[in-house]
Amino acid sequence: MREEDWEIIEERAYTDSLSRCGDIQAVEAALYGIDYGLRRNPMNFPLVPGLAETHFAKTRLRVIEGSVVPSLRMWFRPRPQDRVVFKLYVEPCPPGEMKFGENFWDTKDDDGIPF
């Protein structure tokens, strides 16, 4: 971890919700790009409408080591004064919000990380 990176803390609700998203190793691999963005610049992710301090990020559907990982959305709250990000919750996106890559095996990390 670089000195300028933000610290990430997983709240209990986040870890509980993570286990309901499927194969945990595959889900964590799908969220790797989001975690990278949270460590570098969490304030540039969009805000949840109606919540002034809560941001969100989405992944696209992936097949990772034989596991299908649906598009996921994660809510998190950055605390800029001490450069800490609290992961609040993660869940599969509703079907109407699912994002797909050009193909399911595309390894390009293109989850809308804002930098």
CSV table of C-alpha atoms in Angstrom, one decimal:
chain,number,residue,atom,x,y,z
A,1,MET,CA,0.0,0.0,0.0
A,2,ARG,CA,1.3,3.4,-0.9
A,3,GLU,CA,1.4,6.1,1.7
A,4,GLU,CA,-1.1,8.3,-0.2
A,5,ASP,CA,-3.6,5.4,-0.5
A,6,TRP,CA,-6.9,5.4,1.4
A,7,GLU,CA,-7.5,2.8,4.1
A,8,ILE,CA,-10.5,0.5,3.4
A,9,ILE,CA,-12.6,-0.8,6.3
A,10,GLU,CA,-15.3,-3.4,5.7
A,11,GLU,CA,-18.3,-2.9,7.9
A,12,ARG,CA,-20.1,-6.0,9.3
A,13,ALA,CA,-23.1,-5.5,6.9
A,14,TYR,CA,-20.7,-5.5,4.0
A,15,THR,CA,-19.0,-8.8,4.9
A,16,ASP,CA,-22.4,-10.3,5.6
A,17,SER,CA,-23.7,-9.2,2.3
A,18,LEU,CA,-20.6,-10.3,0.4
A,19,SER,CA,-21.2,-13.9,1.4
A,20,ARG,CA,-24.7,-13.7,-0.2
A,21,CYS,CA,-23.3,-12.7,-3.7
A,22,GLY,CA,-21.8,-16.1,-4.6
A,23,ASP,CA,-18.4,-17.6,-4.6
A,24,ILE,CA,-16.5,-15.2,-2.3
A,25,GLN,CA,-13.1,-15.6,-4.1
A,26,ALA,CA,-14.7,-14.9,-7.5
A,27,VAL,CA,-16.7,-12.0,-6.1
A,28,GLU,CA,-13.6,-10.5,-4.5
A,29,ALA,CA,-11.8,-10.9,-7.8
A,30,ALA,CA,-14.6,-9.1,-9.6
A,31,LEU,CA,-14.4,-6.3,-7.0
A,32,TYR,CA,-10.7,-5.9,-7.3
A,33,GLY,CA,-10.9,-2.9,-9.7
A,34,ILE,CA,-13.4,-1.1,-7.4
A,35,ASP,CA,-11.1,-1.7,-4.5
A,36,TYR,CA,-8.2,-0.2,-6.5
A,37,GLY,CA,-10.4,2.9,-7.1
A,38,LEU,CA,-11.4,3.2,-3.5
A,39,ARG,CA,-7.7,3.2,-2.4
A,40,ARG,CA,-6.8,5.8,-4.9
A,41,ASN,CA,-9.7,8.2,-5.3
A,42,PRO,CA,-13.0,7.3,-3.7
A,43,MET,CA,-14.5,10.8,-3.8
A,44,ASN,CA,-14.8,10.6,-7.6
A,45,PHE,CA,-17.4,7.8,-7.6
A,46,PRO,CA,-21.0,8.9,-7.9
A,47,LEU,CA,-23.1,9.7,-4.9
A,48,VAL,CA,-26.2,7.6,-4.1
A,49,PRO,CA,-29.1,9.9,-5.0
A,50,GLY,CA,-30.5,11.4,-1.8
A,51,LEU,CA,-27.5,10.5,0.4
A,52,ALA,CA,-25.0,13.2,0.8
A,53,GLU,CA,-22.0,11.1,2.0
A,54,THR,CA,-22.6,7.7,0.5
A,55,HIS,CA,-21.1,6.7,-2.9
A,56,PHE,CA,-21.6,3.7,-5.1
A,57,ALA,CA,-19.8,1.7,-7.7
A,58,LYS,CA,-20.9,-1.1,-10.1
A,59,THR,CA,-19.1,-3.9,-11.7
A,60,ARG,CA,-20.1,-5.8,-14.9
A,61,LEU,CA,-21.0,-9.4,-15.2
A,62,ARG,CA,-18.0,-11.7,-15.3
A,63,VAL,CA,-17.1,-15.4,-15.5
A,64,ILE,CA,-14.1,-15.9,-13.1
A,65,GLU,CA,-12.5,-19.3,-12.8
A,66,GLY,CA,-15.8,-21.1,-13.8
A,67,SER,CA,-18.0,-18.9,-11.5
A,68,VAL,CA,-20.5,-16.5,-12.9
A,69,VAL,CA,-20.4,-13.3,-11.0
A,70,PRO,CA,-23.3,-11.0,-11.7
A,71,SER,CA,-23.0,-7.3,-12.0
A,72,LEU,CA,-22.5,-6.0,-8.5
A,73,ARG,CA,-23.2,-2.7,-6.8
A,74,MET,CA,-21.3,-1.5,-3.7
A,75,TRP,CA,-22.2,1.3,-1.4
A,76,PHE,CA,-19.4,3.0,0.6
A,77,ARG,CA,-18.7,6.1,2.6
A,78,PRO,CA,-15.4,7.9,2.3
A,79,ARG,CA,-14.2,9.9,5.3
A,80,PRO,CA,-11.8,12.5,3.8
A,81,GLN,CA,-10.4,13.9,7.0
A,82,ASP,CA,-8.5,10.7,7.8
A,83,ARG,CA,-8.5,9.1,4.3
A,84,VAL,CA,-10.7,6.1,5.3
A,85,VAL,CA,-13.3,4.4,3.2
A,86,PHE,CA,-16.0,2.3,4.8
A,87,LYS,CA,-17.5,-0.4,2.6
A,88,LEU,CA,-21.1,-0.5,3.6
A,89,TYR,CA,-22.9,-3.1,1.5
A,90,VAL,CA,-22.7,-5.1,-1.8
A,91,GLU,CA,-25.4,-6.9,-3.7
A,92,PRO,CA,-26.1,-8.1,-7.2
A,93,CYS,CA,-27.6,-5.4,-9.5
A,94,PRO,CA,-31.2,-5.7,-10.5
A,95,PRO,CA,-31.6,-7.2,-14.0
A,96,GLY,CA,-32.4,-3.8,-15.5
A,97,GLU,CA,-29.1,-2.4,-14.2
A,98,MET,CA,-26.8,-5.3,-15.2
A,99,LYS,CA,-23.7,-4.3,-17.1
A,100,PHE,CA,-22.1,-6.6,-19.6
A,101,GLY,CA,-18.7,-6.5,-21.3
A,102,GLU,CA,-18.0,-7.3,-24.9
A,103,ASN,CA,-17.7,-10.9,-23.8
A,104,PHE,CA,-18.0,-12.7,-20.5
A,105,TRP,CA,-14.3,-13.6,-20.5
A,106,ASP,CA,-13.0,-10.2,-21.2
A,107,THR,CA,-10.3,-9.4,-18.6
A,108,LYS,CA,-10.3,-5.7,-19.3
A,109,ASP,CA,-11.2,-3.9,-16.0
A,110,ASP,CA,-13.8,-1.4,-17.2
A,111,ASP,CA,-16.1,-0.9,-14.4
A,112,GLY,CA,-16.4,2.9,-14.7
A,113,ILE,CA,-13.6,3.7,-12.3
A,114,PRO,CA,-13.5,7.5,-12.5
A,115,PHE,CA,-9.8,8.1,-13.3
